[in-house]
GROMACS .gro file of C-alpha atoms in nm:
model
  476
    1MET     CA    1  -0.195   0.477   3.271
    2ASN     CA    2  -0.346   0.851   3.300
    3GLN     CA    3  -0.544   1.007   3.074
    4ILE     CA    4  -0.283   1.236   2.879
    5GLN     CA    5  -0.072   0.888   2.877
    6ARG     CA    6  -0.308   0.728   2.725
    7ILE     CA    7  -0.374   1.035   2.488
    8VAL     CA    8   0.022   1.011   2.388
    9LYS     CA    9   0.003   0.623   2.365
   10ASN     CA   10  -0.279   0.643   2.121
   11ILE     CA   11  -0.146   0.963   1.909
   12SER     CA   12   0.221   0.792   1.918
   13VAL     CA   13   0.078   0.436   1.774
   14THR     CA   14  -0.150   0.651   1.530
   15GLY     CA   15   0.119   0.869   1.416
   16LEU     CA   16   0.366   0.530   1.374
   17ALA     CA   17   0.122   0.391   1.154
   18GLN     CA   18   0.019   0.681   0.991
   19VAL     CA   19   0.400   0.751   0.898
   20LEU     CA   20   0.471   0.423   0.802
   21THR     CA   21   0.177   0.390   0.615
   22ALA     CA   22   0.228   0.730   0.454
   23LEU     CA   23   0.542   0.654   0.355
   24MET     CA   24   0.460   0.337   0.180
   25SER     CA   25   0.170   0.499   0.010
   26PHE     CA   26   0.400   0.819  -0.060
   27VAL     CA   27   0.687   0.551  -0.254
   28LEU     CA   28   0.393   0.406  -0.448
   29LEU     CA   29   0.241   0.708  -0.541
   30ILE     CA   30   0.564   0.869  -0.640
   31TYR     CA   31   0.620   0.556  -0.840
   32LEU     CA   32   0.271   0.568  -0.995
   33ALA     CA   33   0.331   0.916  -1.110
   34ARG     CA   34   0.688   0.861  -1.296
   35PHE     CA   35   0.575   0.519  -1.444
   36LEU     CA   36   0.237   0.595  -1.551
   37GLY     CA   37   0.288   0.953  -1.668
   38GLU     CA   38   0.077   1.267  -1.682
   39ALA     CA   39  -0.193   1.122  -1.878
   40ASP     CA   40  -0.247   0.814  -1.702
   41PHE     CA   41  -0.152   0.964  -1.325
   42GLY     CA   42  -0.431   1.180  -1.399
   43LYS     CA   43  -0.650   0.894  -1.478
   44TYR     CA   44  -0.587   0.697  -1.171
   45SER     CA   45  -0.649   1.005  -0.948
   46PHE     CA   46  -0.976   1.097  -1.140
   47ALA     CA   47  -1.109   0.746  -1.025
   48PHE     CA   48  -0.964   0.730  -0.705
   49SER     CA   49  -1.099   1.059  -0.650
   50LEU     CA   50  -1.450   1.004  -0.748
   51THR     CA   51  -1.496   0.647  -0.590
   52THR     CA   52  -1.351   0.781  -0.239
   53LEU     CA   53  -1.618   1.090  -0.276
   54LEU     CA   54  -1.934   0.813  -0.361
   55ALA     CA   55  -1.812   0.568  -0.115
   56THR     CA   56  -1.947   0.760   0.132
   57LEU     CA   57  -2.280   0.664   0.096
   58THR     CA   58  -2.204   0.320   0.193
   59ASP     CA   59  -2.126   0.474   0.580
   60LEU     CA   60  -2.365   0.766   0.573
   61GLY     CA   61  -2.185   0.830   0.918
   62VAL     CA   62  -2.202   0.549   1.117
   63ASN     CA   63  -1.876   0.497   1.168
   64GLN     CA   64  -1.806   0.840   1.342
   65LEU     CA   65  -2.121   0.821   1.526
   66LEU     CA   66  -2.043   0.463   1.686
   67VAL     CA   67  -1.709   0.604   1.819
   68ARG     CA   68  -1.876   0.871   1.991
   69GLU     CA   69  -2.143   0.642   2.153
   70ILE     CA   70  -1.922   0.337   2.216
   71ALA     CA   71  -1.686   0.597   2.376
   72ARG     CA   72  -1.980   0.687   2.607
   73ASN     CA   73  -2.080   0.325   2.709
   74LYS     CA   74  -1.913   0.061   2.591
   75ASP     CA   75  -2.139  -0.237   2.662
   76ILE     CA   76  -2.345  -0.145   2.331
   77SER     CA   77  -2.037  -0.253   2.185
   78GLU     CA   78  -2.149  -0.550   2.015
   79GLU     CA   79  -2.511  -0.492   1.909
   80TYR     CA   80  -2.448  -0.161   1.732
   81VAL     CA   81  -2.109  -0.283   1.565
   82ASN     CA   82  -2.261  -0.599   1.420
   83ASN     CA   83  -2.586  -0.408   1.319
   84ALA     CA   84  -2.419  -0.149   1.192
   85VAL     CA   85  -2.187  -0.403   0.945
   86MET     CA   86  -2.524  -0.591   0.783
   87MET     CA   87  -2.690  -0.252   0.739
   88LYS     CA   88  -2.349  -0.171   0.532
   89VAL     CA   89  -2.478  -0.459   0.269
   90PRO     CA   90  -2.741  -0.295   0.094
   91LEU     CA   91  -2.577   0.061   0.135
   92ALA     CA   92  -2.284  -0.093  -0.038
   93ALA     CA   93  -2.484  -0.258  -0.329
   94MET     CA   94  -2.671   0.104  -0.339
   95THR     CA   95  -2.325   0.270  -0.355
   96PHE     CA   96  -2.202   0.027  -0.668
   97MET     CA   97  -2.497   0.116  -0.884
   98VAL     CA   98  -2.470   0.498  -0.830
   99ILE     CA   99  -2.096   0.450  -0.953
  100VAL     CA  100  -2.210   0.263  -1.238
  101ALA     CA  101  -2.433   0.513  -1.311
  102VAL     CA  102  -2.247   0.808  -1.314
  103SER     CA  103  -1.955   0.629  -1.504
  104TRP     CA  104  -2.237   0.603  -1.783
  105ILE     CA  105  -2.389   0.970  -1.764
  106LEU     CA  106  -2.012   1.093  -1.782
  107ASN     CA  107  -1.969   0.882  -2.102
  108LEU     CA  108  -1.631   0.783  -1.982
  109LYS     CA  109  -1.351   0.576  -2.185
  110THR     CA  110  -1.359   0.200  -2.123
  111ASP     CA  111  -1.057   0.225  -1.938
  112VAL     CA  112  -1.142   0.478  -1.687
  113MET     CA  113  -1.500   0.300  -1.613
  114VAL     CA  114  -1.291  -0.020  -1.524
  115LEU     CA  115  -1.052   0.161  -1.314
  116LEU     CA  116  -1.403   0.339  -1.132
  117TYR     CA  117  -1.555  -0.004  -1.072
  118LEU     CA  118  -1.244  -0.139  -0.936
  119PHE     CA  119  -1.128   0.146  -0.686
  120GLY     CA  120  -1.490   0.162  -0.602
  121PHE     CA  121  -1.486  -0.183  -0.472
  122TYR     CA  122  -1.212  -0.121  -0.262
  123ASN     CA  123  -1.360   0.211  -0.093
  124VAL     CA  124  -1.689   0.015  -0.074
  125LEU     CA  125  -1.473  -0.249   0.155
  126LEU     CA  126  -1.279   0.015   0.300
  127THR     CA  127  -1.593   0.138   0.474
  128VAL     CA  128  -1.697  -0.182   0.612
  129SER     CA  129  -1.365  -0.237   0.767
  130ASN     CA  130  -1.362   0.110   0.921
  131THR     CA  131  -1.681  -0.011   1.089
  132TYR     CA  132  -1.434  -0.220   1.325
  133VAL     CA  133  -1.161   0.028   1.299
  134SER     CA  134  -1.437   0.278   1.498
  135LEU     CA  135  -1.465   0.028   1.755
  136PHE     CA  136  -1.118   0.011   1.820
  137GLN     CA  137  -1.084   0.425   1.839
  138ALA     CA  138  -1.368   0.410   2.057
  139TRP     CA  139  -1.192   0.176   2.279
  140GLU     CA  140  -0.929   0.354   2.293
  141ARG     CA  141  -0.710   0.064   2.139
  142MET     CA  142  -0.531   0.216   1.838
  143GLU     CA  143  -0.267   0.004   1.829
  144TYR     CA  144  -0.526  -0.279   1.664
  145ALA     CA  145  -0.623  -0.022   1.438
  146ALA     CA  146  -0.256   0.063   1.330
  147ILE     CA  147  -0.172  -0.323   1.271
  148LEU     CA  148  -0.466  -0.334   1.008
  149GLN     CA  149  -0.351  -0.029   0.846
  150ILE     CA  150   0.003  -0.131   0.815
  151ILE     CA  151  -0.040  -0.506   0.681
  152GLU     CA  152  -0.297  -0.358   0.411
  153ARG     CA  153  -0.054  -0.102   0.305
  154VAL     CA  154   0.255  -0.333   0.314
  155PHE     CA  155   0.031  -0.556   0.089
  156THR     CA  156  -0.066  -0.249  -0.152
  157VAL     CA  157   0.241  -0.098  -0.213
  158ALA     CA  158   0.409  -0.417  -0.231
  159LEU     CA  159   0.201  -0.553  -0.506
  160GLY     CA  160   0.169  -0.254  -0.660
  161LEU     CA  161   0.513  -0.168  -0.720
  162ALA     CA  162   0.563  -0.496  -0.855
  163VAL     CA  163   0.295  -0.463  -1.130
  164LEU     CA  164   0.470  -0.128  -1.243
  165ILE     CA  165   0.796  -0.288  -1.236
  166LEU     CA  166   0.709  -0.584  -1.477
  167GLY     CA  167   0.532  -0.334  -1.696
  168TYR     CA  168   0.195  -0.336  -1.661
  169GLY     CA  169  -0.031  -0.066  -1.626
  170VAL     CA  170  -0.296   0.119  -1.413
  171ILE     CA  171  -0.566  -0.128  -1.463
  172ALA     CA  172  -0.362  -0.388  -1.280
  173VAL     CA  173  -0.270  -0.117  -1.018
  174ALA     CA  174  -0.616  -0.108  -0.954
  175CYS     CA  175  -0.684  -0.467  -0.925
  176VAL     CA  176  -0.396  -0.499  -0.608
  177TYR     CA  177  -0.625  -0.243  -0.470
  178ALA     CA  178  -0.976  -0.452  -0.492
  179ALA     CA  179  -0.777  -0.748  -0.356
  180ALA     CA  180  -0.652  -0.539  -0.096
  181GLY     CA  181  -1.019  -0.438   0.032
  182VAL     CA  182  -1.075  -0.796   0.038
  183LEU     CA  183  -0.783  -0.843   0.274
  184ASP     CA  184  -0.870  -0.549   0.501
  185VAL     CA  185  -1.230  -0.665   0.564
  186ALA     CA  186  -1.054  -1.025   0.665
  187ILE     CA  187  -0.816  -0.882   0.902
  188SER     CA  188  -1.030  -0.665   1.059
  189VAL     CA  189  -1.297  -0.932   1.114
  190ALA     CA  190  -0.998  -1.146   1.265
  191ILE     CA  191  -0.907  -0.888   1.481
  192THR     CA  192  -1.247  -0.821   1.662
  193SER     CA  193  -1.359  -1.163   1.664
  194ARG     CA  194  -1.021  -1.219   1.906
  195ARG     CA  195  -0.996  -0.900   2.117
  196PHE     CA  196  -1.341  -0.762   2.126
  197LEU     CA  197  -1.652  -0.921   2.042
  198ARG     CA  198  -1.827  -1.183   1.839
  199PRO     CA  199  -1.907  -1.047   1.502
  200SER     CA  200  -2.256  -1.213   1.383
  201LEU     CA  201  -2.546  -1.163   1.144
  202SER     CA  202  -2.736  -0.924   1.373
  203PHE     CA  203  -3.082  -0.767   1.248
  204ASN     CA  204  -3.240  -0.485   1.475
  205PRO     CA  205  -3.453  -0.279   1.245
  206SER     CA  206  -3.520  -0.036   1.460
  207LEU     CA  207  -3.155   0.018   1.612
  208GLN     CA  208  -3.004   0.062   1.256
  209ARG     CA  209  -3.294   0.312   1.175
  210LYS     CA  210  -3.181   0.477   1.495
  211LEU     CA  211  -2.777   0.456   1.344
  212LEU     CA  212  -2.913   0.546   1.030
  213VAL     CA  213  -3.116   0.896   1.151
  214MET     CA  214  -2.866   0.946   1.403
  215GLY     CA  215  -2.571   0.925   1.161
  216LEU     CA  216  -2.718   1.115   0.893
  217PRO     CA  217  -2.514   1.464   0.996
  218PHE     CA  218  -2.201   1.263   0.997
  219GLY     CA  219  -2.265   1.104   0.685
  220LEU     CA  220  -2.363   1.422   0.507
  221ASN     CA  221  -2.012   1.564   0.704
  222SER     CA  222  -1.769   1.316   0.547
  223LEU     CA  223  -1.986   1.320   0.206
  224PHE     CA  224  -1.947   1.715   0.180
  225ALA     CA  225  -1.590   1.650   0.293
  226MET     CA  226  -1.511   1.449   0.043
  227PHE     CA  227  -1.628   1.710  -0.193
  228PHE     CA  228  -1.469   1.943  -0.013
  229PHE     CA  229  -1.114   1.729  -0.070
  230LYS     CA  230  -1.163   1.554  -0.450
  231ILE     CA  231  -1.437   1.781  -0.630
  232ASP     CA  232  -1.119   1.953  -0.748
  233THR     CA  233  -0.946   1.673  -0.910
  234VAL     CA  234  -1.322   1.577  -1.045
  235LEU     CA  235  -1.390   1.879  -1.206
  236LEU     CA  236  -0.998   1.931  -1.333
  237GLY     CA  237  -1.088   1.600  -1.512
  238ILE     CA  238  -1.473   1.719  -1.648
  239MET     CA  239  -1.337   2.086  -1.758
  240LYS     CA  240  -0.968   1.958  -1.829
  241ASP     CA  241  -0.755   1.712  -1.912
  242ASP     CA  242  -0.590   1.400  -1.744
  243VAL     CA  243  -0.267   1.599  -1.789
  244ALA     CA  244  -0.404   1.874  -1.551
  245VAL     CA  245  -0.515   1.652  -1.322
  246GLY     CA  246  -0.181   1.484  -1.315
  247ILE     CA  247   0.026   1.812  -1.260
  248TYR     CA  248  -0.259   1.877  -0.971
  249ASN     CA  249  -0.252   1.573  -0.798
  250ALA     CA  250   0.110   1.572  -0.796
  251ALA     CA  251   0.160   1.896  -0.577
  252TYR     CA  252  -0.179   1.805  -0.422
  253ASN     CA  253  -0.138   1.467  -0.314
  254PRO     CA  254   0.188   1.483  -0.113
  255LEU     CA  255   0.045   1.765   0.126
  256LEU     CA  256  -0.299   1.627   0.153
  257SER     CA  257  -0.107   1.317   0.245
  258LEU     CA  258   0.090   1.482   0.509
  259SER     CA  259  -0.217   1.709   0.663
  260MET     CA  260  -0.443   1.406   0.698
  261ILE     CA  261  -0.169   1.218   0.871
  262ILE     CA  262  -0.126   1.439   1.113
  263SER     CA  263  -0.481   1.533   1.131
  264GLY     CA  264  -0.577   1.168   1.172
  265MET     CA  265  -0.372   1.058   1.429
  266VAL     CA  266  -0.476   1.354   1.649
  267SER     CA  267  -0.801   1.333   1.623
  268ALA     CA  268  -0.883   0.974   1.668
  269ALA     CA  269  -0.692   1.014   2.008
  270ILE     CA  270  -0.884   1.348   2.111
  271TYR     CA  271  -1.221   1.226   1.977
  272PRO     CA  272  -1.353   0.989   2.267
  273VAL     CA  273  -1.196   1.198   2.554
  274MET     CA  274  -1.365   1.509   2.406
  275SER     CA  275  -1.719   1.347   2.392
  276ARG     CA  276  -1.643   1.227   2.774
  277TYR     CA  277  -1.531   1.564   2.872
  278PHE     CA  278  -1.844   1.699   2.755
  279THR     CA  279  -2.043   1.508   2.964
  280SER     CA  280  -1.837   1.529   3.307
  281ASP     CA  281  -1.584   1.813   3.248
  282ALA     CA  282  -1.687   2.126   3.063
  283ASP     CA  283  -1.386   2.323   3.165
  284SER     CA  284  -1.106   2.086   3.082
  285LEU     CA  285  -1.241   2.046   2.774
  286GLU     CA  286  -1.220   2.393   2.690
  287THR     CA  287  -0.856   2.348   2.808
  288PHE     CA  288  -0.776   2.071   2.634
  289THR     CA  289  -0.923   2.270   2.299
  290MET     CA  290  -0.696   2.528   2.329
  291VAL     CA  291  -0.388   2.311   2.421
  292SER     CA  292  -0.439   2.100   2.081
  293CYS     CA  293  -0.487   2.387   1.903
  294ARG     CA  294  -0.202   2.555   1.988
  295TYR     CA  295   0.034   2.234   1.923
  296LEU     CA  296  -0.119   2.191   1.595
  297SER     CA  297  -0.052   2.553   1.527
  298ILE     CA  298   0.323   2.495   1.609
  299LEU     CA  299   0.314   2.205   1.405
  300GLY     CA  300   0.165   2.338   1.094
  301PHE     CA  301   0.295   2.682   1.069
  302PRO     CA  302   0.639   2.585   0.989
  303ILE     CA  303   0.559   2.287   0.724
  304ALA     CA  304   0.394   2.542   0.555
  305ALA     CA  305   0.679   2.779   0.526
  306GLY     CA  306   0.922   2.558   0.454
  307CYS     CA  307   0.702   2.405   0.217
  308LEU     CA  308   0.688   2.788   0.020
  309VAL     CA  309   1.068   2.801   0.037
  310PHE     CA  310   1.172   2.434  -0.097
  311ALA     CA  311   0.868   2.389  -0.315
  312ASP     CA  312   1.112   2.344  -0.627
  313ARG     CA  313   1.368   2.098  -0.458
  314PHE     CA  314   1.054   1.886  -0.310
  315ILE     CA  315   0.882   1.871  -0.655
  316GLU     CA  316   1.217   1.761  -0.831
  317LEU     CA  317   1.288   1.546  -0.512
  318PHE     CA  318   0.984   1.342  -0.537
  319TYR     CA  319   0.932   1.289  -0.916
  320GLY     CA  320   1.301   1.317  -1.086
  321GLY     CA  321   1.273   1.616  -1.263
  322GLY     CA  322   0.906   1.594  -1.408
  323TYR     CA  323   0.585   1.755  -1.292
  324LEU     CA  324   0.798   2.117  -1.307
  325GLY     CA  325   0.453   2.255  -1.352
  326ALA     CA  326   0.327   2.156  -1.003
  327ILE     CA  327   0.535   2.373  -0.833
  328LEU     CA  328   0.342   2.703  -0.807
  329ALA     CA  329   0.035   2.468  -0.734
  330PHE     CA  330   0.234   2.290  -0.419
  331GLN     CA  331   0.320   2.677  -0.278
  332ILE     CA  332   0.026   2.792  -0.310
  333LEU     CA  333  -0.168   2.467  -0.159
  334ALA     CA  334   0.093   2.461   0.144
  335LEU     CA  335  -0.095   2.773   0.292
  336PHE     CA  336  -0.368   2.581   0.358
  337ILE     CA  337  -0.175   2.286   0.616
  338PRO     CA  338  -0.210   2.493   0.961
  339ILE     CA  339  -0.552   2.617   0.855
  340ARG     CA  340  -0.647   2.255   0.811
  341LEU     CA  341  -0.435   2.126   1.134
  342VAL     CA  342  -0.651   2.368   1.339
  343SER     CA  343  -0.972   2.291   1.183
  344THR     CA  344  -0.941   1.921   1.267
  345VAL     CA  345  -0.938   2.011   1.635
  346THR     CA  346  -1.257   2.250   1.634
  347GLY     CA  347  -1.436   2.036   1.413
  348THR     CA  348  -1.402   1.732   1.663
  349LEU     CA  349  -1.534   1.962   1.931
  350LEU     CA  350  -1.818   2.054   1.732
  351THR     CA  351  -1.927   1.677   1.709
  352SER     CA  352  -1.818   1.604   2.096
  353ILE     CA  353  -2.074   1.865   2.192
  354ASN     CA  354  -2.323   1.674   1.983
  355ARG     CA  355  -2.328   2.001   1.717
  356GLN     CA  356  -2.227   1.798   1.456
  357GLY     CA  357  -2.530   1.918   1.244
  358PHE     CA  358  -2.340   2.245   1.240
  359ARG     CA  359  -2.018   2.091   1.162
  360MET     CA  360  -2.203   1.934   0.890
  361LEU     CA  361  -2.342   2.266   0.746
  362SER     CA  362  -2.007   2.420   0.779
  363VAL     CA  363  -1.869   2.156   0.575
  364GLY     CA  364  -2.152   2.134   0.318
  365LEU     CA  365  -2.120   2.555   0.252
  366SER     CA  366  -1.716   2.494   0.210
  367ALA     CA  367  -1.779   2.260  -0.057
  368VAL     CA  368  -2.031   2.458  -0.185
  369LEU     CA  369  -1.770   2.724  -0.227
  370ASN     CA  370  -1.523   2.531  -0.319
  371ILE     CA  371  -1.722   2.410  -0.634
  372VAL     CA  372  -1.819   2.755  -0.719
  373LEU     CA  373  -1.460   2.868  -0.722
  374ASN     CA  374  -1.362   2.587  -0.944
  375VAL     CA  375  -1.618   2.621  -1.176
  376ILE     CA  376  -1.473   2.990  -1.192
  377LEU     CA  377  -1.116   2.939  -1.177
  378ILE     CA  378  -1.069   2.615  -1.358
  379PRO     CA  379  -1.150   2.766  -1.718
  380ALA     CA  380  -0.890   3.037  -1.678
  381TYR     CA  381  -0.618   2.894  -1.440
  382SER     CA  382  -0.651   2.502  -1.471
  383TYR     CA  383  -0.517   2.368  -1.200
  384ILE     CA  384  -0.347   2.681  -1.060
  385GLY     CA  385  -0.761   2.787  -0.987
  386ALA     CA  386  -0.804   2.514  -0.827
  387SER     CA  387  -0.524   2.548  -0.591
  388ALA     CA  388  -0.669   2.883  -0.497
  389ALA     CA  389  -0.999   2.764  -0.441
  390THR     CA  390  -0.876   2.526  -0.220
  391VAL     CA  391  -0.718   2.740  -0.011
  392ILE     CA  392  -1.010   2.990   0.027
  393SER     CA  393  -1.236   2.708   0.083
  394GLU     CA  394  -1.021   2.584   0.409
  395VAL     CA  395  -1.017   2.928   0.550
  396PHE     CA  396  -1.379   3.005   0.515
  397LEU     CA  397  -1.449   2.617   0.679
  398TYR     CA  398  -1.196   2.755   0.968
  399LEU     CA  399  -1.428   3.033   1.041
  400LEU     CA  400  -1.746   2.886   1.079
  401PHE     CA  401  -1.669   2.619   1.262
  402LEU     CA  402  -1.524   2.891   1.505
  403PHE     CA  403  -1.826   3.108   1.408
  404TYR     CA  404  -2.075   2.808   1.543
  405ILE     CA  405  -1.844   2.721   1.822
  406TRP     CA  406  -1.889   3.082   1.985
  407ARG     CA  407  -2.248   3.082   1.889
  408HIS     CA  408  -2.376   2.737   2.029
  409TYR     CA  409  -2.098   2.643   2.262
  410ARG     CA  410  -1.899   2.932   2.433
  411GLY     CA  411  -1.588   3.158   2.307
  412VAL     CA  412  -1.301   2.957   2.255
  413ASN     CA  413  -1.005   3.182   2.140
  414VAL     CA  414  -0.846   2.961   1.891
  415SER     CA  415  -0.730   3.205   1.674
  416SER     CA  416  -0.494   3.306   1.928
  417THR     CA  417  -0.286   3.022   1.918
  418PHE     CA  418  -0.130   3.169   1.566
  419THR     CA  419   0.046   3.456   1.668
  420ARG     CA  420   0.357   3.323   1.804
  421PRO     CA  421   0.407   3.012   1.536
  422ALA     CA  422   0.325   3.250   1.259
  423LEU     CA  423   0.606   3.473   1.378
  424ALA     CA  424   0.853   3.232   1.396
  425SER     CA  425   0.757   3.079   1.098
  426ILE     CA  426   0.841   3.412   0.876
  427VAL     CA  427   1.188   3.447   1.063
  428MET     CA  428   1.276   3.093   1.005
  429ALA     CA  429   1.220   3.164   0.658
  430LEU     CA  430   1.338   3.461   0.573
  431ALA     CA  431   1.673   3.306   0.774
  432ILE     CA  432   1.680   2.992   0.563
  433TYR     CA  433   1.591   3.139   0.171
  434PRO     CA  434   1.960   3.284   0.131
  435LEU     CA  435   2.041   2.907   0.212
  436ARG     CA  436   1.820   2.706  -0.028
  437ASP     CA  437   2.070   2.570  -0.233
  438MET     CA  438   2.222   2.406   0.057
  439SER     CA  439   2.169   2.028   0.110
  440LEU     CA  440   1.821   1.973   0.177
  441ILE     CA  441   1.829   1.749   0.507
  442ILE     CA  442   2.119   2.032   0.643
  443THR     CA  443   1.884   2.316   0.509
  444VAL     CA  444   1.583   2.162   0.700
  445ALA     CA  445   1.807   2.090   1.045
  446LEU     CA  446   1.911   2.440   1.079
  447ALA     CA  447   1.531   2.573   0.964
  448SER     CA  448   1.405   2.364   1.297
  449CYS     CA  449   1.677   2.505   1.499
  450VAL     CA  450   1.611   2.896   1.393
  451TYR     CA  451   1.215   2.814   1.447
  452PHE     CA  452   1.206   2.645   1.780
  453ALA     CA  453   1.467   2.891   1.897
  454VAL     CA  454   1.238   3.209   1.797
  455LEU     CA  455   0.968   3.042   1.931
  456ALA     CA  456   1.100   2.990   2.300
  457VAL     CA  457   1.247   3.346   2.269
  458ILE     CA  458   0.884   3.532   2.180
  459GLY     CA  459   0.726   3.303   2.450
  460GLY     CA  460   0.600   2.994   2.258
  461PHE     CA  461   0.619   2.749   2.535
  462ARG     CA  462   0.490   2.752   2.893
  463GLU     CA  463   0.456   2.617   3.206
  464GLU     CA  464   0.136   2.430   3.103
  465ASP     CA  465   0.403   2.233   2.876
  466ARG     CA  466   0.595   2.162   3.111
  467MET     CA  467   0.369   2.043   3.362
  468MET     CA  468   0.232   1.811   3.061
  469ILE     CA  469   0.595   1.653   3.015
  470MET     CA  470   0.578   1.561   3.361
  471ASN     CA  471   0.244   1.414   3.362
  472ILE     CA  472   0.348   1.176   3.006
  473LEU     CA  473   0.666   1.067   3.215
  474GLY     CA  474   0.420   0.979   3.535
  475ARG     CA  475   0.559   1.224   3.742
  476ASP     CA  476   0.381   1.489   3.977
   0.00000   0.00000   0.00000
């Protein structure tokens, strides 16, 4: 299997798992929104967002560090993974104490505090199981990560839907998540012990200190990223009410899930490859970066245009006529999709060339901007202001990534990949807008045909695309 085939295999496996789990999660999300109503759905979103943010304290960037280091030298796998897991036990206890302290400081209602504790337990366990997922990723064996991901989602969605249909509320759903966290850790340990290494109670203080110090830039990047993704929900919950949180997340969650599916499966596949290219073939690394950005631009711009045109149809389809206030927020938030997808590649490039400190700084500055914009815009514009803050912050993050790549590596002209996909998407949107009242499936199919036809006419596909397909097929 050549390198391109291996990348495609990992993207395909990860993509299949991401799509399946995302569809299952989305079904659960839709039923949560419908069964719980705007207020309780807002409580769910607030508690889950806050604990996801705080759970980054359990990892502190160690998982991302493991991928890079093990990809370069697989002989260190057992020592590094076992010590990383043992190190997370005290970090998990510290994280949970922080969750308890935050719930007390914010003087939350009893039901919201219980949600924080249950979702906190789940998210902390998830960081532990993700240590083993980092091992699978570094070995480029993403099929095991896919198995783990699918089993956990089936369990969570099936039981979550069951408790909703039986009439139980949001607390019962949170209990399902907590049980899923235990299952996740058990399965990841079982796969690791059978296929990769022997889990043990390893304790090497010097190595653990090394992991903490080297992982800190990754950890701060993850923490800032969680602020970037989740702080709008938290601030809406503090500055407005549960209803505003529910409406905003009804718009944000589908788009966030979609972008995470695509960026997650791409970054998981390209990160080990980029890390190796940096030490062995700098020219291939630059070419690989440009090609990855071009394909994500080709994918991202029509998605954003389609969401703008069909926003009301999608919201009605998702929520059965409810959450109509989310339509404008959905249209605004759709604008971040192509930028976020390309930023996945540029951010991964910074990490691969040992410039994770600049990635951390970029995400941190963007998170600060996001917080400032939310504080300014939420009091006057509620969830619409939060939506605008998210898009502006995404653009700022993209520009910072490019600045640090140009300054500390080389001039990689990623923005040149935007022109043709953006133009083809505009033509597509104008062509299908008069047909937007037709069947959604038929209209989306027509839109796809128009987009790819226009893209082909204006030179959006190149000879290197044909060569890459031949490589995938194993032909010269």
